[in-house]
GROMACS .gro file of C-alpha atoms in nm:
model
  381
    1MET     CA    1  -8.614   7.158   2.889
    2THR     CA    2  -8.783   7.105   2.552
    3PRO     CA    3  -8.568   7.240   2.265
    4THR     CA    4  -8.827   7.480   2.120
    5GLY     CA    5  -8.917   7.847   2.158
    6ASP     CA    6  -8.758   8.178   2.068
    7TRP     CA    7  -8.437   8.140   2.272
    8PHE     CA    8  -8.152   7.896   2.232
    9ALA     CA    9  -8.162   7.637   2.510
   10LEU     CA   10  -7.865   7.500   2.703
   11ASN     CA   11  -7.937   7.129   2.723
   12GLY     CA   12  -7.576   7.011   2.694
   13ARG     CA   13  -7.354   6.933   2.993
   14ALA     CA   14  -7.039   7.134   3.058
   15GLU     CA   15  -6.836   6.817   3.119
   16ALA     CA   16  -6.936   6.693   2.772
   17ILE     CA   17  -6.769   6.989   2.598
   18GLY     CA   18  -6.411   6.988   2.471
   19CYS     CA   19  -6.223   7.308   2.394
   20GLY     CA   20  -5.924   7.182   2.195
   21ALA     CA   21  -5.605   6.999   2.283
   22ARG     CA   22  -5.462   7.301   2.468
   23GLY     CA   23  -5.793   7.444   2.587
   24GLN     CA   24  -5.743   7.725   2.339
   25ASN     CA   25  -6.116   7.763   2.267
   26ARG     CA   26  -6.222   7.775   2.631
   27ASP     CA   27  -6.291   8.150   2.648
   28ALA     CA   28  -6.517   8.145   2.342
   29VAL     CA   29  -6.703   7.836   2.467
   30ARG     CA   30  -6.750   7.984   2.815
   31ALA     CA   31  -6.886   8.307   2.670
   32LEU     CA   32  -7.130   8.115   2.451
   33LEU     CA   33  -7.246   7.899   2.742
   34ASP     CA   34  -7.298   8.209   2.954
   35CYS     CA   35  -7.516   8.370   2.688
   36LEU     CA   36  -7.723   8.055   2.653
   37ALA     CA   37  -7.762   8.003   3.028
   38ARG     CA   38  -7.867   8.366   3.089
   39ARG     CA   39  -8.076   8.400   2.773
   40LEU     CA   40  -7.876   8.689   2.634
   41PRO     CA   41  -7.848   8.807   2.274
   42ILE     CA   42  -7.523   8.679   2.122
   43HIS     CA   43  -7.255   8.858   1.921
   44ALA     CA   44  -6.993   8.636   1.755
   45SER     CA   45  -6.697   8.762   1.553
   46LEU     CA   46  -6.328   8.697   1.498
   47ASP     CA   47  -6.269   8.886   1.823
   48GLY     CA   48  -6.467   8.626   2.017
   49VAL     CA   49  -6.813   8.562   2.155
   50ARG     CA   50  -6.992   8.802   2.388
   51ALA     CA   51  -7.336   8.917   2.492
   52ALA     CA   52  -7.476   9.162   2.239
   53GLU     CA   53  -7.611   9.500   2.334
   54GLY     CA   54  -7.985   9.541   2.366
   55ALA     CA   55  -8.246   9.282   2.453
   56GLY     CA   56  -8.440   9.005   2.286
   57PRO     CA   57  -8.350   8.668   2.133
   58TRP     CA   58  -8.112   8.797   1.868
   59LEU     CA   59  -7.793   8.658   1.721
   60TYR     CA   60  -7.525   8.863   1.548
   61CYS     CA   61  -7.263   8.680   1.346
   62GLN     CA   62  -7.026   8.776   1.069
   63SER     CA   63  -7.016   8.676   0.706
   64SER     CA   64  -6.702   8.515   0.569
   65GLY     CA   65  -6.587   8.827   0.386
   66SER     CA   66  -6.536   8.631   0.065
   67GLY     CA   67  -6.699   8.918  -0.123
   68GLY     CA   68  -6.441   9.162   0.011
   69ARG     CA   69  -6.636   9.302   0.307
   70VAL     CA   70  -6.720   9.133   0.636
   71LYS     CA   71  -7.084   9.196   0.725
   72THR     CA   72  -7.252   9.163   1.064
   73ILE     CA   73  -7.569   8.961   1.016
   74ARG     CA   74  -7.864   9.004   1.252
   75ARG     CA   75  -8.102   8.713   1.285
   76SER     CA   76  -8.358   8.582   1.534
   77GLN     CA   77  -8.249   8.284   1.738
   78SER     CA   78  -8.573   8.113   1.632
   79SER     CA   79  -8.455   8.118   1.268
   80TRP     CA   80  -8.177   7.876   1.365
   81ILE     CA   81  -8.391   7.679   1.611
   82ALA     CA   82  -8.630   7.595   1.326
   83SER     CA   83  -8.351   7.415   1.139
   84PHE     CA   84  -8.219   7.249   1.457
   85LEU     CA   85  -8.555   7.076   1.484
   86VAL     CA   86  -8.556   6.981   1.115
   87ASN     CA   87  -8.212   6.821   1.156
   88ARG     CA   88  -8.323   6.644   1.474
   89ASP     CA   89  -8.633   6.499   1.310
   90THR     CA   90  -8.485   6.432   0.964
   91TYR     CA   91  -8.143   6.294   1.054
   92GLY     CA   92  -8.204   6.166   1.406
   93LEU     CA   93  -7.957   6.406   1.570
   94GLY     CA   94  -7.984   6.452   1.946
   95ALA     CA   95  -7.850   6.396   2.294
   96ALA     CA   96  -7.684   6.066   2.203
   97ASP     CA   97  -7.450   6.243   1.960
   98ARG     CA   98  -7.120   6.420   2.002
   99TYR     CA   99  -7.053   6.703   1.758
  100ALA     CA  100  -6.720   6.838   1.637
  101VAL     CA  101  -6.647   7.171   1.472
  102LEU     CA  102  -6.307   7.243   1.320
  103GLY     CA  103  -6.330   7.622   1.286
  104GLN     CA  104  -6.353   7.926   1.511
  105LEU     CA  105  -6.686   8.010   1.676
  106GLY     CA  106  -6.661   8.349   1.506
  107HIS     CA  107  -6.743   8.170   1.178
  108SER     CA  108  -7.116   8.112   1.135
  109LEU     CA  109  -7.085   7.743   1.033
  110ALA     CA  110  -6.895   7.647   1.350
  111LEU     CA  111  -7.120   7.866   1.564
  112TYR     CA  112  -7.434   7.715   1.411
  113ALA     CA  113  -7.318   7.358   1.472
  114SER     CA  114  -7.207   7.435   1.828
  115VAL     CA  115  -7.538   7.595   1.923
  116GLU     CA  116  -7.729   7.311   1.754
  117ALA     CA  117  -7.535   7.058   1.963
  118LEU     CA  118  -7.598   7.245   2.289
  119HIS     CA  119  -7.964   7.308   2.204
  120LEU     CA  120  -8.027   6.940   2.132
  121GLY     CA  121  -7.832   6.823   2.437
  122ALA     CA  122  -7.542   6.665   2.244
  123GLY     CA  123  -7.174   6.667   2.339
  124LEU     CA  124  -6.940   6.906   2.160
  125GLU     CA  125  -6.573   6.930   2.060
  126VAL     CA  126  -6.454   7.275   1.946
  127LEU     CA  127  -6.128   7.192   1.767
  128ALA     CA  128  -6.032   7.525   1.610
  129SER     CA  129  -5.655   7.589   1.600
  130ASP     CA  130  -5.570   7.223   1.657
  131GLY     CA  131  -5.362   7.067   1.382
  132PRO     CA  132  -5.531   6.801   1.168
  133ARG     CA  133  -5.365   6.513   1.352
  134ARG     CA  134  -5.493   6.636   1.687
  135GLN     CA  135  -5.835   6.694   1.535
  136LEU     CA  136  -5.839   6.334   1.409
  137ASP     CA  137  -5.742   6.212   1.757
  138ALA     CA  138  -6.038   6.403   1.903
  139LEU     CA  139  -6.275   6.272   1.636
  140ALA     CA  140  -6.179   5.918   1.734
  141ARG     CA  141  -6.304   5.979   2.089
  142GLY     CA  142  -6.676   5.934   2.031
  143VAL     CA  143  -6.756   6.208   1.778
  144SER     CA  144  -7.056   6.115   1.563
  145VAL     CA  145  -7.140   6.447   1.388
  146ILE     CA  146  -6.898   6.679   1.205
  147TYR     CA  147  -6.973   7.020   1.056
  148ALA     CA  148  -6.688   7.149   0.838
  149THR     CA  149  -6.588   7.329   0.520
  150PRO     CA  150  -6.425   7.153   0.224
  151THR     CA  151  -6.088   7.308   0.314
  152GLN     CA  152  -6.107   7.183   0.673
  153LEU     CA  153  -6.198   6.832   0.554
  154GLN     CA  154  -5.918   6.831   0.296
  155ARG     CA  155  -5.668   6.916   0.569
  156LEU     CA  156  -5.797   6.618   0.769
  157LEU     CA  157  -5.747   6.395   0.467
  158GLY     CA  158  -5.386   6.509   0.438
  159ALA     CA  159  -5.316   6.368   0.785
  160ALA     CA  160  -5.559   6.076   0.787
  161GLY     CA  161  -5.461   5.735   0.916
  162ALA     CA  162  -5.699   5.461   1.027
  163PRO     CA  163  -6.070   5.489   0.940
  164LEU     CA  164  -6.306   5.640   1.199
  165PRO     CA  165  -6.621   5.425   1.193
  166GLY     CA  166  -6.784   5.612   1.483
  167VAL     CA  167  -6.862   5.917   1.271
  168ALA     CA  168  -7.219   5.889   1.140
  169HIS     CA  169  -7.284   6.232   0.986
  170VAL     CA  170  -7.059   6.476   0.801
  171PHE     CA  171  -7.221   6.807   0.702
  172CYS     CA  172  -7.004   6.998   0.456
  173GLY     CA  173  -7.082   7.360   0.369
  174GLY     CA  174  -6.907   7.670   0.243
  175GLY     CA  175  -6.787   7.542  -0.094
  176ARG     CA  176  -6.772   7.253  -0.334
  177LEU     CA  177  -6.631   6.915  -0.236
  178ASP     CA  178  -6.445   6.763  -0.530
  179PRO     CA  179  -6.516   6.397  -0.618
  180ALA     CA  180  -6.171   6.274  -0.512
  181SER     CA  181  -6.204   6.433  -0.167
  182ARG     CA  182  -6.556   6.298  -0.129
  183ALA     CA  183  -6.433   5.946  -0.210
  184ALA     CA  184  -6.144   5.979   0.038
  185LEU     CA  185  -6.385   6.101   0.308
  186GLY     CA  186  -6.593   5.790   0.247
  187GLU     CA  187  -6.287   5.581   0.329
  188LEU     CA  188  -6.197   5.788   0.636
  189PHE     CA  189  -6.554   5.784   0.769
  190PRO     CA  190  -6.688   5.452   0.634
  191ALA     CA  191  -7.012   5.460   0.836
  192ALA     CA  192  -7.095   5.826   0.770
  193MET     CA  193  -7.353   5.985   0.546
  194ILE     CA  194  -7.167   6.276   0.386
  195ARG     CA  195  -7.410   6.558   0.312
  196GLU     CA  196  -7.302   6.865   0.122
  197PHE     CA  197  -7.528   7.162   0.168
  198TYR     CA  198  -7.561   7.497  -0.002
  199GLY     CA  199  -7.637   7.809   0.195
  200ALA     CA  200  -7.501   8.138   0.324
  201SER     CA  201  -7.476   8.324   0.653
  202GLU     CA  202  -7.781   8.529   0.552
  203THR     CA  203  -7.991   8.230   0.445
  204SER     CA  204  -7.875   7.934   0.654
  205PHE     CA  205  -7.963   7.614   0.466
  206ILE     CA  206  -8.088   7.646   0.108
  207ALA     CA  207  -8.033   7.300  -0.043
  208ILE     CA  208  -7.889   6.976   0.087
  209ALA     CA  209  -7.764   6.666  -0.092
  210ASP     CA  210  -7.808   6.300  -0.004
  211GLY     CA  211  -7.703   5.964  -0.143
  212ALA     CA  212  -7.945   5.993  -0.436
  213THR     CA  213  -7.828   6.339  -0.548
  214PRO     CA  214  -7.691   6.336  -0.905
  215PRO     CA  215  -7.324   6.430  -0.953
  216GLY     CA  216  -7.264   6.803  -0.969
  217SER     CA  217  -7.581   6.896  -0.780
  218VAL     CA  218  -7.600   7.051  -0.432
  219GLY     CA  219  -7.927   6.866  -0.373
  220ARG     CA  220  -8.291   6.959  -0.339
  221ALA     CA  221  -8.437   7.244  -0.138
  222TYR     CA  222  -8.386   7.201   0.237
  223PRO     CA  223  -8.719   7.135   0.418
  224GLY     CA  224  -8.921   7.456   0.438
  225VAL     CA  225  -8.721   7.634   0.165
  226GLU     CA  226  -8.863   7.757  -0.167
  227LEU     CA  227  -8.628   7.803  -0.463
  228ASP     CA  228  -8.670   8.020  -0.771
  229LEU     CA  229  -8.453   8.134  -1.062
  230THR     CA  230  -8.467   8.480  -1.215
  231ASP     CA  231  -8.452   8.544  -1.589
  232CYS     CA  232  -8.072   8.559  -1.564
  233ALA     CA  233  -8.065   8.230  -1.366
  234GLU     CA  234  -7.984   8.397  -1.032
  235ILE     CA  235  -8.099   8.182  -0.741
  236ARG     CA  236  -8.364   8.330  -0.510
  237VAL     CA  237  -8.477   8.177  -0.184
  238ARG     CA  238  -8.773   8.217   0.051
  239SER     CA  239  -8.766   8.035   0.383
  240PRO     CA  240  -8.818   8.061   0.760
  241TYR     CA  241  -8.440   8.055   0.812
  242LEU     CA  242  -8.355   8.394   0.659
  243ALA     CA  243  -8.171   8.658   0.857
  244ALA     CA  244  -8.352   8.976   0.959
  245GLY     CA  245  -8.087   9.209   0.817
  246TYR     CA  246  -7.746   9.359   0.890
  247ALA     CA  247  -7.611   9.558   1.182
  248GLU     CA  248  -7.442   9.800   0.940
  249PRO     CA  249  -7.693  10.077   0.858
  250ASP     CA  250  -7.577  10.111   0.496
  251LEU     CA  251  -7.648   9.745   0.415
  252LYS     CA  252  -7.986   9.596   0.329
  253LEU     CA  253  -8.091   9.242   0.245
  254ALA     CA  254  -8.186   9.210  -0.122
  255LEU     CA  255  -8.545   9.107  -0.043
  256GLN     CA  256  -8.835   9.136  -0.287
  257ASP     CA  257  -9.177   9.002  -0.184
  258GLY     CA  258  -9.006   8.780   0.070
  259TRP     CA  259  -8.753   8.640  -0.180
  260LEU     CA  260  -8.381   8.688  -0.117
  261ALA     CA  261  -8.146   8.707  -0.414
  262THR     CA  262  -7.831   8.505  -0.340
  263GLY     CA  263  -7.596   8.640  -0.606
  264ASP     CA  264  -7.539   8.283  -0.729
  265VAL     CA  265  -7.623   8.148  -1.074
  266GLY     CA  266  -7.770   7.802  -1.108
  267ALA     CA  267  -8.017   7.564  -1.270
  268LEU     CA  268  -8.292   7.329  -1.151
  269ASP     CA  269  -8.367   6.995  -1.311
  270ALA     CA  270  -8.714   6.840  -1.339
  271ALA     CA  271  -8.672   6.661  -1.004
  272GLY     CA  272  -8.582   6.982  -0.821
  273HIS     CA  273  -8.208   6.920  -0.796
  274LEU     CA  274  -8.012   7.246  -0.784
  275PHE     CA  275  -7.692   7.286  -0.984
  276LEU     CA  276  -7.463   7.581  -0.910
  277ARG     CA  277  -7.268   7.760  -1.180
  278GLY     CA  278  -7.096   8.021  -0.966
  279ARG     CA  279  -7.118   8.371  -0.824
  280LEU     CA  280  -7.238   8.649  -1.049
  281GLY     CA  281  -6.942   8.848  -0.918
  282ARG     CA  282  -6.701   8.574  -1.028
  283MET     CA  283  -6.825   8.545  -1.385
  284VAL     CA  284  -6.568   8.709  -1.612
  285THR     CA  285  -6.513   8.755  -1.983
  286VAL     CA  286  -6.201   8.600  -2.138
  287ALA     CA  287  -6.151   8.630  -2.514
  288ASP     CA  288  -6.519   8.726  -2.557
  289ARG     CA  289  -6.642   8.419  -2.368
  290ASN     CA  290  -6.805   8.411  -2.025
  291LEU     CA  291  -6.633   8.199  -1.764
  292PHE     CA  292  -6.706   8.118  -1.400
  293LEU     CA  293  -6.387   8.116  -1.195
  294GLU     CA  294  -6.534   7.841  -0.977
  295ASP     CA  295  -6.529   7.613  -1.282
  296VAL     CA  296  -6.159   7.683  -1.331
  297GLU     CA  297  -6.090   7.601  -0.965
  298ALA     CA  298  -6.288   7.277  -0.991
  299ALA     CA  299  -6.090   7.176  -1.300
  300MET     CA  300  -5.761   7.252  -1.126
  301ARG     CA  301  -5.859   7.044  -0.822
  302ALA     CA  302  -5.956   6.756  -1.051
  303ALA     CA  303  -5.607   6.777  -1.202
  304GLY     CA  304  -5.441   6.750  -0.861
  305ALA     CA  305  -5.405   7.112  -0.746
  306GLY     CA  306  -5.541   7.070  -0.391
  307LEU     CA  307  -5.603   7.410  -0.229
  308CYS     CA  308  -5.613   7.669  -0.505
  309ALA     CA  309  -5.775   7.987  -0.634
  310ALA     CA  310  -5.839   8.132  -0.979
  311LEU     CA  311  -5.808   8.507  -1.031
  312ALA     CA  312  -5.907   8.717  -1.331
  313LEU     CA  313  -5.670   9.006  -1.400
  314PRO     CA  314  -5.751   9.285  -1.647
  315ASP     CA  315  -5.613   9.227  -1.995
  316PRO     CA  316  -5.655   9.493  -2.265
  317LEU     CA  317  -5.674   9.236  -2.546
  318ARG     CA  318  -5.864   8.943  -2.389
  319GLY     CA  319  -6.078   9.127  -2.132
  320HIS     CA  320  -5.918   8.922  -1.855
  321SER     CA  321  -5.630   8.681  -1.820
  322LEU     CA  322  -5.635   8.400  -1.567
  323LEU     CA  323  -5.391   8.355  -1.282
  324ALA     CA  324  -5.391   8.030  -1.084
  325VAL     CA  325  -5.262   8.036  -0.726
  326VAL     CA  326  -5.185   7.694  -0.581
  327GLU     CA  327  -5.076   7.592  -0.233
  328GLY     CA  328  -4.751   7.396  -0.232
  329ALA     CA  329  -4.394   7.394  -0.355
  330PRO     CA  330  -4.322   7.509  -0.714
  331ASP     CA  331  -4.403   7.226  -0.956
  332ASP     CA  332  -4.364   7.289  -1.329
  333ALA     CA  333  -4.515   6.953  -1.419
  334LEU     CA  334  -4.826   7.024  -1.211
  335ALA     CA  335  -4.858   7.372  -1.360
  336ALA     CA  336  -4.850   7.226  -1.712
  337ARG     CA  337  -5.105   6.961  -1.614
  338LEU     CA  338  -5.341   7.225  -1.474
  339ARG     CA  339  -5.326   7.426  -1.796
  340ARG     CA  340  -5.389   7.117  -2.008
  341HIS     CA  341  -5.683   7.002  -1.799
  342CYS     CA  342  -5.850   7.344  -1.788
  343ARG     CA  343  -5.808   7.375  -2.166
  344ALA     CA  344  -5.942   7.025  -2.229
  345THR     CA  345  -6.247   7.052  -1.999
  346LEU     CA  346  -6.344   7.420  -2.033
  347GLY     CA  347  -6.175   7.551  -2.349
  348ASP     CA  348  -5.864   7.746  -2.449
  349HIS     CA  349  -5.988   8.062  -2.278
  350ALA     CA  350  -5.994   7.883  -1.938
  351ALA     CA  351  -5.626   7.783  -1.931
  352PRO     CA  352  -5.438   7.998  -1.674
  353ARG     CA  353  -5.176   8.222  -1.833
  354ARG     CA  354  -4.971   8.200  -1.510
  355VAL     CA  355  -4.955   7.949  -1.226
  356VAL     CA  356  -4.812   8.076  -0.897
  357PHE     CA  357  -4.727   7.848  -0.605
  358LEU     CA  358  -4.748   7.969  -0.243
  359GLU     CA  359  -4.630   7.779   0.062
  360ARG     CA  360  -4.967   7.853   0.226
  361LEU     CA  361  -5.276   7.983   0.052
  362PRO     CA  362  -5.411   8.278   0.256
  363LEU     CA  363  -5.750   8.189   0.405
  364LEU     CA  364  -6.032   8.382   0.564
  365ALA     CA  365  -6.161   8.285   0.908
  366SER     CA  366  -6.420   8.071   0.726
  367ASP     CA  367  -6.132   7.873   0.570
  368LYS     CA  368  -6.223   8.001   0.225
  369PRO     CA  369  -5.939   8.143   0.013
  370ASP     CA  370  -5.887   8.516   0.066
  371LEU     CA  371  -5.971   8.613  -0.292
  372ALA     CA  372  -5.971   8.986  -0.225
  373GLY     CA  373  -5.629   8.966  -0.061
  374LEU     CA  374  -5.488   8.757  -0.343
  375ALA     CA  375  -5.629   8.995  -0.605
  376ALA     CA  376  -5.465   9.290  -0.430
  377ARG     CA  377  -5.138   9.101  -0.402
  378PHE     CA  378  -5.117   9.007  -0.769
  379ALA     CA  379  -5.282   9.312  -0.926
  380ALA     CA  380  -5.069   9.493  -1.180
  381PRO     CA  381  -4.884   9.791  -1.024
   0.00000   0.00000   0.00000
C-alpha cells in the first residue's frame, strides 16, 4: 500500500511492534492498530486509544494541558500524513527504520511518531512507563529513530551507560533542550542527528533545527509552513498541518485569514531562523520589568538545576516575586548558585526569592511540568 491519501495506512508488521518491557502498552497499541486496519476515526487521550464516534478520516487528540486546560483537538488524518511524507523525503525515514516513543500514546507527540512509523512501514517500540534503564535497553535493540520531549531525554541521560551508535535520528519537541543536555545526547547517540522542533498539538510542526541552526534558535520554518510576527512579536503560522478545531464547543482556533496565532513571542533573523522568547501568558512584571519565566528556567538549568519550574506569585510591592521549584534533595549551595546565575544573566529582578526542592517535580502526561498544579500548591492562602 502506498503511504498517501486521506486515511492513515497500516504498513507496519505486528511482530515488529514492542509494547514495553512488561507489555504495559499493549492495549493502547492494539486499539491503535485496530483503528488503522479498519480505517476508523481515532480518539486518543489519557484514558487510552479508541475509535471515535462518527465517520470520516478524523483524529482527536488532547493538548498537554500546560495552559491549565486540556483541550480535545480535532484534525484530519491527512494533515499528519502530509508531514509523514515530508519527513520520509527530507530525512530518509521509512521501512528500514525502527522508531521508539517514550511517552503515552495519549500524548500527541508519542501518538504522532507511532502513527508515522506504522504509516511508513517502520518498526515501533512504545516504551511508556518503562524506567530509563529499560528504555535504554530497548533503544539498543535496533532503534534508529526517537521522538521525545526534553524531560524524557534528560531522564535517559541520568541512566545512560555505553553509547548507542545505532540511533540515527532524535526528534525533540515540547520544550527547550539546554546546551549541556544536547552535548550529552551527542555522546549517548554519537551517530544521530539531533533535531529540535517547535510546534504544538494544534499546529504540528512549525520550525525545525538542523546542524547549521545558530545557538538559541528553534530553526527555520518546517517545509510548507509560513511564519509571521504580529506587531507585538506574537508568532503566527499558516500551513497544511493545522488542526481543524476543537471538540469542545466553547473553544475556537484563533484563526485570521488562515493564520493561527500561537500565543508565543519570538523573533526572526534575516536568514529566517526563529528565536523564541516565551509564552505571552508566562511574561510577568517584576519590579517594573518584563520577564519571561522560560528565561528564568533556562538560566536555572544552565546553573545545574535539572528538572525545574519558575513560578510568579503576586507581590504587592514588586508586581510578582519569583519562586523556583527544583526536583531533588534540598541543596542550599545549589539554591544560592541558581540565584546568583539568574541575577548575573538576567538581572536582579530575575533572581528567585525562594527556592523549593521537591523529591519529584509533578509532570503532565506530556512530561512537561504541571505549572498550574504547582501554582495552586504554592499560592498564598
